[in-house]
PDB file of C-alpha atoms in Angstrom:
ATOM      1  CA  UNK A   1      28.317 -21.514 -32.784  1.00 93.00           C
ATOM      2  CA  UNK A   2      32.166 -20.564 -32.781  1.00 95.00           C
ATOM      3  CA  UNK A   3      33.042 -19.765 -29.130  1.00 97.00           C
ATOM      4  CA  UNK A   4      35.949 -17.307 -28.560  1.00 98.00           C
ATOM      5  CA  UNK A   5      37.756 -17.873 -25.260  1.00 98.00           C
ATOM      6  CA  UNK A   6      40.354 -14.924 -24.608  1.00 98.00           C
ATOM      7  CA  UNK A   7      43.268 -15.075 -21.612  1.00 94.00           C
ATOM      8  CA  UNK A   8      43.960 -14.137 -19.900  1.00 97.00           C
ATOM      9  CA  UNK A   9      41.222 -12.039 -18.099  1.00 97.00           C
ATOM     10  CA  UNK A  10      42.990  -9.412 -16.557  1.00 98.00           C
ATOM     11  CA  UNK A  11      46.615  -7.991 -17.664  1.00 98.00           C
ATOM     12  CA  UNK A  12      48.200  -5.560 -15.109  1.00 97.00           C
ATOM     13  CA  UNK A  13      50.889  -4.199 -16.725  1.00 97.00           C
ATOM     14  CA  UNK A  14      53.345  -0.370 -16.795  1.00 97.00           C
ATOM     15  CA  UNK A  15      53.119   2.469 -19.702  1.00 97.00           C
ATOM     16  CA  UNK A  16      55.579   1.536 -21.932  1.00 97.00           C
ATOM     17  CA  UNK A  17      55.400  -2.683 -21.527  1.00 97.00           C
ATOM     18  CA  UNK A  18      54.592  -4.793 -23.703  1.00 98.00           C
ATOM     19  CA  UNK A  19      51.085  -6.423 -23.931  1.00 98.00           C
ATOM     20  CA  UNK A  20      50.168  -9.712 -25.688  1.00 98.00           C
ATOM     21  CA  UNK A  21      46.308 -10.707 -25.726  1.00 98.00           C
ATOM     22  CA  UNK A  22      44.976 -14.297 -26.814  1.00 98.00           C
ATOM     23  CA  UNK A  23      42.431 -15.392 -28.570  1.00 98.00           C
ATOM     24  CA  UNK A  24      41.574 -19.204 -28.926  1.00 98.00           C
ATOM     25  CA  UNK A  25      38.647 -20.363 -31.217  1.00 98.00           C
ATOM     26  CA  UNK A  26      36.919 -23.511 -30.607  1.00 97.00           C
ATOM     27  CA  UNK A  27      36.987 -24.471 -34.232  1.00 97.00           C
ATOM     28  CA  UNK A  28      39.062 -22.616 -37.404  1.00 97.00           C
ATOM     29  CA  UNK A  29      38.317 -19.501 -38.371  1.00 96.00           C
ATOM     30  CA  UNK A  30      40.550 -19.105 -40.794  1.00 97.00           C
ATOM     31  CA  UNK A  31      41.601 -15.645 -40.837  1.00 96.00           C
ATOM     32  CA  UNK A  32      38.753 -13.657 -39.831  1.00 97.00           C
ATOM     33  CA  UNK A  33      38.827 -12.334 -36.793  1.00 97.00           C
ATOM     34  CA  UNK A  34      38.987  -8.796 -35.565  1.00 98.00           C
ATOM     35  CA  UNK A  35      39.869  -6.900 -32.552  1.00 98.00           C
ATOM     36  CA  UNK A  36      38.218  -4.118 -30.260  1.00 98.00           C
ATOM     37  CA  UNK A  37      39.303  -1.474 -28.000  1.00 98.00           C
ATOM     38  CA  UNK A  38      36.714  -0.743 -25.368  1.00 98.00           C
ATOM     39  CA  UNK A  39      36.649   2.006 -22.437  1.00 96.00           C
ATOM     40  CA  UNK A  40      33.739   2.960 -20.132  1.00 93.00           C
ATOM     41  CA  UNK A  41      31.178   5.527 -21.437  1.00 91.00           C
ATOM     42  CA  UNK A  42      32.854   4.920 -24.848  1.00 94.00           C
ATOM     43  CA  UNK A  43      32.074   3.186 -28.086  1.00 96.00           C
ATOM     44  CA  UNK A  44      33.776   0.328 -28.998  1.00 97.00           C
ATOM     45  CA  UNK A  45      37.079   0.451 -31.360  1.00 98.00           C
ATOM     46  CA  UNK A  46      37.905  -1.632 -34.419  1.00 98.00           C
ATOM     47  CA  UNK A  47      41.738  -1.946 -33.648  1.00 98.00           C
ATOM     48  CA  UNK A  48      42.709  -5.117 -36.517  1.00 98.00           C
ATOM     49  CA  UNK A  49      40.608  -6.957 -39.112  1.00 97.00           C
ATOM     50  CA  UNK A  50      41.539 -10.462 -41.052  1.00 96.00           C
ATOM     51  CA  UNK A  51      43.691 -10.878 -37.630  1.00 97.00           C
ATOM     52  CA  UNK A  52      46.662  -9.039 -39.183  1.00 97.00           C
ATOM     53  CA  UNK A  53      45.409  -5.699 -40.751  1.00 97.00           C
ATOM     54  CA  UNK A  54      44.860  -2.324 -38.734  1.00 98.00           C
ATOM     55  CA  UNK A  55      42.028  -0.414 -39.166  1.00 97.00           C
ATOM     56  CA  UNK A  56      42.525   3.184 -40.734  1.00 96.00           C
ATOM     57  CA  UNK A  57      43.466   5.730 -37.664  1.00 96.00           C
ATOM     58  CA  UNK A  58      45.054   2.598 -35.651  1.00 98.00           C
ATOM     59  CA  UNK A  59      48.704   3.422 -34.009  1.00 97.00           C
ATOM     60  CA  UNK A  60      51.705   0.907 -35.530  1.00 98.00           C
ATOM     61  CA  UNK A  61      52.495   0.084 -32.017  1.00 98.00           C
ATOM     62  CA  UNK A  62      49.071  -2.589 -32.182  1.00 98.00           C
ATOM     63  CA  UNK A  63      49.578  -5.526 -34.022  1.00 98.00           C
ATOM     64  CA  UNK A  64      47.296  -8.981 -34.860  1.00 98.00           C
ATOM     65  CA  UNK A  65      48.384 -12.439 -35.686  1.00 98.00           C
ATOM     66  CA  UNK A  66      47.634 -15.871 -36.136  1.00 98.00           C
ATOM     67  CA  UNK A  67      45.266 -18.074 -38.188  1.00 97.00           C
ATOM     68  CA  UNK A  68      42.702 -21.342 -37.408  1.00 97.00           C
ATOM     69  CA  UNK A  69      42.127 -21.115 -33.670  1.00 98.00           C
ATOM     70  CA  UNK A  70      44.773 -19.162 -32.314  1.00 98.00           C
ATOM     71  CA  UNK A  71      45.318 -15.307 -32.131  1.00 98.00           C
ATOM     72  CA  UNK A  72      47.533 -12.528 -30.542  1.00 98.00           C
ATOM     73  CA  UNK A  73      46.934  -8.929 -30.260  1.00 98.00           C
ATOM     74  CA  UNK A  74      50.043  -7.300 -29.170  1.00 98.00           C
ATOM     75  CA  UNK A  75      50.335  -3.786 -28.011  1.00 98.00           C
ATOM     76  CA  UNK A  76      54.359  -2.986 -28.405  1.00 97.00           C
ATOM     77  CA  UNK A  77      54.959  -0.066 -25.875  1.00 97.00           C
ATOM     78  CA  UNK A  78      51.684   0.638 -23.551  1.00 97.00           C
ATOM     79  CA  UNK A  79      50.368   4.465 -23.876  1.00 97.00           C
ATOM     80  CA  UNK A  80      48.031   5.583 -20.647  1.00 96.00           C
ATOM     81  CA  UNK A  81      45.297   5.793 -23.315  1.00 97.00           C
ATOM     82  CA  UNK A  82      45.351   2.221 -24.075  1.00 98.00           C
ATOM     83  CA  UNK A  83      44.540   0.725 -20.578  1.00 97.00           C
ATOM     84  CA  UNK A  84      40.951  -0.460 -21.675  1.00 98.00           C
ATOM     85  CA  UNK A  85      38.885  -3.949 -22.244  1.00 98.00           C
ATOM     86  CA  UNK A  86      40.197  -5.785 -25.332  1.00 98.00           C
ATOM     87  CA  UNK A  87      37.532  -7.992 -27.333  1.00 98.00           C
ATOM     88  CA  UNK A  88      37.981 -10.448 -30.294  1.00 98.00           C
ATOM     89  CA  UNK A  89      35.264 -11.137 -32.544  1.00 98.00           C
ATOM     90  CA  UNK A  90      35.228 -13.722 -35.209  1.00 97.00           C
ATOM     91  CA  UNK A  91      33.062 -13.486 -38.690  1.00 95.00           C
ATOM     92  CA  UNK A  92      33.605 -16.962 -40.095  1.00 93.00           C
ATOM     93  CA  UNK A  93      31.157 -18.720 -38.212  1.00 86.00           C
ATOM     94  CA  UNK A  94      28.345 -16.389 -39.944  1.00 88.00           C
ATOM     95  CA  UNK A  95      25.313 -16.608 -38.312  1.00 90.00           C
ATOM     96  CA  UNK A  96      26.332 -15.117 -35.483  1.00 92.00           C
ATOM     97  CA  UNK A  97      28.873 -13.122 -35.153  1.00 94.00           C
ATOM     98  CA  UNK A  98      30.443 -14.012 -31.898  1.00 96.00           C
ATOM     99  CA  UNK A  99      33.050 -11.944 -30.029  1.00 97.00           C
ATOM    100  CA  UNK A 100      35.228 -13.316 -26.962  1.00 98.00           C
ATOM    101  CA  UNK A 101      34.768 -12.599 -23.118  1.00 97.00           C
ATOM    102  CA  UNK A 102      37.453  -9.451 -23.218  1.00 98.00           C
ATOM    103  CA  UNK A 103      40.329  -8.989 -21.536  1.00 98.00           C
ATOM    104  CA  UNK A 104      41.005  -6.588 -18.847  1.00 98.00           C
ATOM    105  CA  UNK A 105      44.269  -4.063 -19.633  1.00 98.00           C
ATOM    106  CA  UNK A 106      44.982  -2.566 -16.585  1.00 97.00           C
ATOM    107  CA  UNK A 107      47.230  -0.496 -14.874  1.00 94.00           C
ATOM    108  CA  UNK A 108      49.820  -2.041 -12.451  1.00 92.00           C
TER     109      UNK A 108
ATOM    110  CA  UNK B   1      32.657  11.983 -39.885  1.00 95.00           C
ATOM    111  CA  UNK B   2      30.456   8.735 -39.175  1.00 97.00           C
ATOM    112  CA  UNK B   3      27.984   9.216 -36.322  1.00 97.00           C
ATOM    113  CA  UNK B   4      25.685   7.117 -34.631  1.00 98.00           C
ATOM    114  CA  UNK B   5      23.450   7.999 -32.427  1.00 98.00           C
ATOM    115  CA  UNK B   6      21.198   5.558 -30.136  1.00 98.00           C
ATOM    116  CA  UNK B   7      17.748   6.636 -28.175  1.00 97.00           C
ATOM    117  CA  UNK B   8      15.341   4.949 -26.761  1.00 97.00           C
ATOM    118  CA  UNK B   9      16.629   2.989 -24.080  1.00 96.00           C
ATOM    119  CA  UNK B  10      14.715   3.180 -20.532  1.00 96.00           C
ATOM    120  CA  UNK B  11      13.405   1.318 -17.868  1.00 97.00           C
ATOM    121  CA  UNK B  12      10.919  -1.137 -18.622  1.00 97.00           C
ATOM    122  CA  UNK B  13       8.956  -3.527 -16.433  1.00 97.00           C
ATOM    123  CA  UNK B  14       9.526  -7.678 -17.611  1.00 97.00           C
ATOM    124  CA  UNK B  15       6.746  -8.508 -20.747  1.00 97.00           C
ATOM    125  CA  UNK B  16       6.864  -4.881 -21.952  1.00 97.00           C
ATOM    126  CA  UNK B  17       8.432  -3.398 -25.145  1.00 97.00           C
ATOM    127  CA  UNK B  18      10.451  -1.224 -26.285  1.00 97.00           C
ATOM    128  CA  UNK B  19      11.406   0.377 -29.706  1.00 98.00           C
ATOM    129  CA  UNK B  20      15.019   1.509 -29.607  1.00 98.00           C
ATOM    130  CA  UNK B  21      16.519   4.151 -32.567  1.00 98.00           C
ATOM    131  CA  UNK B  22      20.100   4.660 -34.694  1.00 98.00           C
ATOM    132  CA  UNK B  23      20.457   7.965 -36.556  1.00 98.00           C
ATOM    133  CA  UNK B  24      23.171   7.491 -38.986  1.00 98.00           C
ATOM    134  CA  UNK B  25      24.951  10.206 -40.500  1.00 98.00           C
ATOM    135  CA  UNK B  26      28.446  11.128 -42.188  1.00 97.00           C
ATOM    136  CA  UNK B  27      28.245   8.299 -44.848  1.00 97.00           C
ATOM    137  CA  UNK B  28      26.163   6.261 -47.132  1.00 97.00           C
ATOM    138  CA  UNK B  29      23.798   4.280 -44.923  1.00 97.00           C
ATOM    139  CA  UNK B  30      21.572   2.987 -47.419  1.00 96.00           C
ATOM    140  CA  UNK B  31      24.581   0.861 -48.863  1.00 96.00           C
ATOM    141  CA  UNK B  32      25.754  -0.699 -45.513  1.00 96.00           C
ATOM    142  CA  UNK B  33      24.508  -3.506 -43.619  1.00 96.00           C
ATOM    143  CA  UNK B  34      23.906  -2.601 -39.813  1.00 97.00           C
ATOM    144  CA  UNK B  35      24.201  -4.073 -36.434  1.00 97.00           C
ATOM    145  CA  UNK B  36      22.828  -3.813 -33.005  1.00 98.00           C
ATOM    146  CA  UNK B  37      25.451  -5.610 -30.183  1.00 98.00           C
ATOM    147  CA  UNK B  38      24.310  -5.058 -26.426  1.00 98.00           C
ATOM    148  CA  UNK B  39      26.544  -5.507 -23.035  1.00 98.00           C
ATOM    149  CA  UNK B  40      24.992  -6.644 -20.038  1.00 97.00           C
ATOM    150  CA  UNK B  41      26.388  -5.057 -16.875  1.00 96.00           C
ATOM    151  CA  UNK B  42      29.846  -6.491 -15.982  1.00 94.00           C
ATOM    152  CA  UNK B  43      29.523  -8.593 -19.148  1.00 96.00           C
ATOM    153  CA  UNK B  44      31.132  -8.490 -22.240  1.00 96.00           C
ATOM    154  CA  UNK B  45      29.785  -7.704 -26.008  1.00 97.00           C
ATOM    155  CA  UNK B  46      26.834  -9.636 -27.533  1.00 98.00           C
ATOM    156  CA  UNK B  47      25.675  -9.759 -30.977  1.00 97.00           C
ATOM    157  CA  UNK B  48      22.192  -9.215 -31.312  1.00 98.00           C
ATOM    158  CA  UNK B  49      21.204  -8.651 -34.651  1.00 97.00           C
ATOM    159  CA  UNK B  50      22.335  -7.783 -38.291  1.00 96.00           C
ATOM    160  CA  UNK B  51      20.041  -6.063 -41.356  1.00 96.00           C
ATOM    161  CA  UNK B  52      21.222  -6.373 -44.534  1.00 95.00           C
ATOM    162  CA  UNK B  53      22.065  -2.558 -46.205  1.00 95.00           C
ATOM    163  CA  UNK B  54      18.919  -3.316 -48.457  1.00 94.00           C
ATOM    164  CA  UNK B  55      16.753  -4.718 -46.095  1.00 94.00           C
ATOM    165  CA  UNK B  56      15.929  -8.007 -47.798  1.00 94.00           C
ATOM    166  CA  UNK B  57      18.063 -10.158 -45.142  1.00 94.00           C
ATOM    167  CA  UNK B  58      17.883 -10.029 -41.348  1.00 96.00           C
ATOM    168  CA  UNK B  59      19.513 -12.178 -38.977  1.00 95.00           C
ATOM    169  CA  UNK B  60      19.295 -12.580 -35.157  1.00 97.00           C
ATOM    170  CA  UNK B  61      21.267 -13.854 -32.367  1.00 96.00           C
ATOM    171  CA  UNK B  62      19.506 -17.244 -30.604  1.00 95.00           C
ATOM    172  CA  UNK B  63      19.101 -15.234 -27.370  1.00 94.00           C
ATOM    173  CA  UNK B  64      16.480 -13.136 -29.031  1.00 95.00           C
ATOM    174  CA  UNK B  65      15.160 -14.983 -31.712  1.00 96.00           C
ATOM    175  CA  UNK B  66      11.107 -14.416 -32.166  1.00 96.00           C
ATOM    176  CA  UNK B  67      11.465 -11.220 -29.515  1.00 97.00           C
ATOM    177  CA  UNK B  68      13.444  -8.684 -31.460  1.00 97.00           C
ATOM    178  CA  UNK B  69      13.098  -7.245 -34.714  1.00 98.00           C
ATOM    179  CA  UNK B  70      15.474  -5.577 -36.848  1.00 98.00           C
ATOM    180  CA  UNK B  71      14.486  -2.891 -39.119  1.00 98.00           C
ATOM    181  CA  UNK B  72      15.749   0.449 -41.487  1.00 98.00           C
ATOM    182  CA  UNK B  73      14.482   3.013 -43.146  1.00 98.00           C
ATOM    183  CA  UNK B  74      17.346   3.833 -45.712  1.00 97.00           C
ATOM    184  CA  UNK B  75      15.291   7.746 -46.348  1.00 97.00           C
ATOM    185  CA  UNK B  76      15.892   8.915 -43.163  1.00 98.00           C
ATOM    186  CA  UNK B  77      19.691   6.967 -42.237  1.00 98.00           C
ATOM    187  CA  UNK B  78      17.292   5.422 -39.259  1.00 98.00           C
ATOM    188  CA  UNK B  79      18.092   1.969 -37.949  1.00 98.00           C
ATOM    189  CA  UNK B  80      15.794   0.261 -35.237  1.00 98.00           C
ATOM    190  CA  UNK B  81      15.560  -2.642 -32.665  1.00 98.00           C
ATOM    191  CA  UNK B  82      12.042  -3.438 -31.644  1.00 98.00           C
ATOM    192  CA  UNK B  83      12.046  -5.923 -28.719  1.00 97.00           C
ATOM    193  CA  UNK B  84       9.446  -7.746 -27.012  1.00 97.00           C
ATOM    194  CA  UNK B  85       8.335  -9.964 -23.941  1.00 97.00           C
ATOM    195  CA  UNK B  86      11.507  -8.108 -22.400  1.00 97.00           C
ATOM    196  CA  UNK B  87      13.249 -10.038 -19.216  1.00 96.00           C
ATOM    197  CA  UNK B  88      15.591  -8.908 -16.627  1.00 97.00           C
ATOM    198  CA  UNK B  89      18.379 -10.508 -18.578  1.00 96.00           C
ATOM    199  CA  UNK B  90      17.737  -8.001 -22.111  1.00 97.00           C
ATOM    200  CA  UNK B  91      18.969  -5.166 -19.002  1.00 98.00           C
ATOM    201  CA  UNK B  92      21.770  -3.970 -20.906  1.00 98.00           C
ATOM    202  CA  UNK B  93      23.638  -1.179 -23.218  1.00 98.00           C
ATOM    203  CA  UNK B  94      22.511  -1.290 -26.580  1.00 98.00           C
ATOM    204  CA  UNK B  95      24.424  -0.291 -29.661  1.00 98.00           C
ATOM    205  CA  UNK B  96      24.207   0.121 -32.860  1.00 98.00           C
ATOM    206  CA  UNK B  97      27.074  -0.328 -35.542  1.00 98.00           C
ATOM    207  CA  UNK B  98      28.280   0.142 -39.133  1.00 97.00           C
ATOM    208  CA  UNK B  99      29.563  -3.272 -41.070  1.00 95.00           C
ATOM    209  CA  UNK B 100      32.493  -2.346 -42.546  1.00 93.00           C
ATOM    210  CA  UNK B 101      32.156  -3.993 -46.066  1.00 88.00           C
ATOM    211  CA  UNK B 102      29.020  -1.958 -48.391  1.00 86.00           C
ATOM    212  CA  UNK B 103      26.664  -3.686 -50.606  1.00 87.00           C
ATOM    213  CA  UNK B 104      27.128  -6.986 -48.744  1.00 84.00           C
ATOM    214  CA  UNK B 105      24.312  -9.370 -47.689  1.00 81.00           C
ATOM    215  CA  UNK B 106      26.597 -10.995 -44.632  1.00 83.00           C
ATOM    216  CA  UNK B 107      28.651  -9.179 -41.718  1.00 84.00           C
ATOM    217  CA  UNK B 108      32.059  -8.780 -41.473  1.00 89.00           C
ATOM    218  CA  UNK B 109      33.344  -6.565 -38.749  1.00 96.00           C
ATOM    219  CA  UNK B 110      32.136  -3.352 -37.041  1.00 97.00           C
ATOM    220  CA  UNK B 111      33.954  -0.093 -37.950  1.00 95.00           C
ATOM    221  CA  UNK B 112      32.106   2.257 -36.329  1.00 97.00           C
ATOM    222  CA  UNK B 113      29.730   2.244 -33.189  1.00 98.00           C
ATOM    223  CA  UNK B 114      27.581   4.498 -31.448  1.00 97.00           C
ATOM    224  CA  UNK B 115      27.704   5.632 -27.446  1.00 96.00           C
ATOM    225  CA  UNK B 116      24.876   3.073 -26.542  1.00 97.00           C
ATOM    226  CA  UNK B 117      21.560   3.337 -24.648  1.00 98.00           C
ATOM    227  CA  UNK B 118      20.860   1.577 -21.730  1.00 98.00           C
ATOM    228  CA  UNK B 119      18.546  -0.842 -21.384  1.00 98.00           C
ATOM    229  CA  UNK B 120      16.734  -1.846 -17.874  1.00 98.00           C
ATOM    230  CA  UNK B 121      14.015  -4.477 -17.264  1.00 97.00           C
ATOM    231  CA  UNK B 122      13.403  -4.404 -13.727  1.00 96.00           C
ATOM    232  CA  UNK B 123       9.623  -4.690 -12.115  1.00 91.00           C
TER     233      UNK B 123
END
């Protein structure tokens, strides 16, 4: 099983900063790994697919990269809305799906 | 617009059962494979189990293997999770969600999720 370790755990950053998530693989996943926005009470939100590509609805300001074992989501400018837990989930290890432990994007 | 919505979720005693529900509506269900992913409290997402949009493949996460089974029923957009021999650690939120690529028999990524419905074993 392909096991997704994401840092860090907790980000405490302003509105309008700049926000870079990782995502480290234990083994190559080539490109397929996607990203999640997640609030309380709420359902999860495919943010990026195939680590670079948005999903339709998805603001310009969030961005994927990377390839193998290492990954970055970057949020450009922080909106108030996006303060949530961020999860990466990888499909190339298929069966399972595995996603990563989240990371924390919180207010400072 | 895509809509799932869960049901069935309660509060069970450890060893029971419980049968939980995913009405689908706002796209073609019977030509996407489906998911249920569950999040313990304070914990992060977990995979549980995958159906194939035609039924003929199911896979399952090791955690639940020979306790939960995955089902459809592509004439009413239903998708269910029946689970067995539950234990404290199956206490969680429960949802179900749309693969993202039709007519496929493995997953790819989730596009669209539903609320959840909490799960509690507890004697």
């Amino acid at each position: 099983e392909i096991v997704l370790t994401q840092s860090p755990a907790t980000l405490s950053l302003s509105p309008g900063e700049r926000a870079t998530l990782s995502c480290r693989a234990s083994q190559s996943v080539r490109s397929y790994l996607a990203w999640y926005q997640h609030k309380p009470g709420q359902a999860p939100r495919l943010l990026i697919y195939d680590a670079s590509n948005r999903a339709p609805g998805i603001p310009a300001r969030f961005s994927g990269s990377g390839s193998g074992t290492d990954f970055t989501l970057t949020i450009s400018s922080l909106e108030p809305e996006d303060f949530a837990v961020y999860y990466c989930q990888q499909r190339s290890g298929w069966p399972p799906l595995t996603f990563g432990g989240g990371t924390k994007v919180e207010i400072k | 617009q895509v809509q799932l919505v869960e049901s069935g979720g309660g509060v069970v005693q450890p060893g029971g059962s419980l049968r939980l529900s995913c009405a689908a509506s706002g796209f073609s269900f019977s030509s996407y494979g489906m998911h249920w992913v569950r999040q313990a409290p304070g914990k992060g997402l977990e995979w549980v189990a995958f159906i194939r949009y035609d039924e003929t493949s199911k896979y399952y996460a090791d955690s639940v293997k020979g306790r939960v089974t995955i089902s459809r029923d592509n004439s009413k957009n239903m998708l269910y999770v029946q689970i067995n021999s539950l234990r404290v650690e199956d206490t969680a939120v429960y949802y179900c969600a749309k693969d993202t690529v039709s007519a496929s028999g493995i997953a790819y990524y989730l596009d669209f999720w539903g609320q959840g419905t909490l799960v509690t074993v507890s004697s």
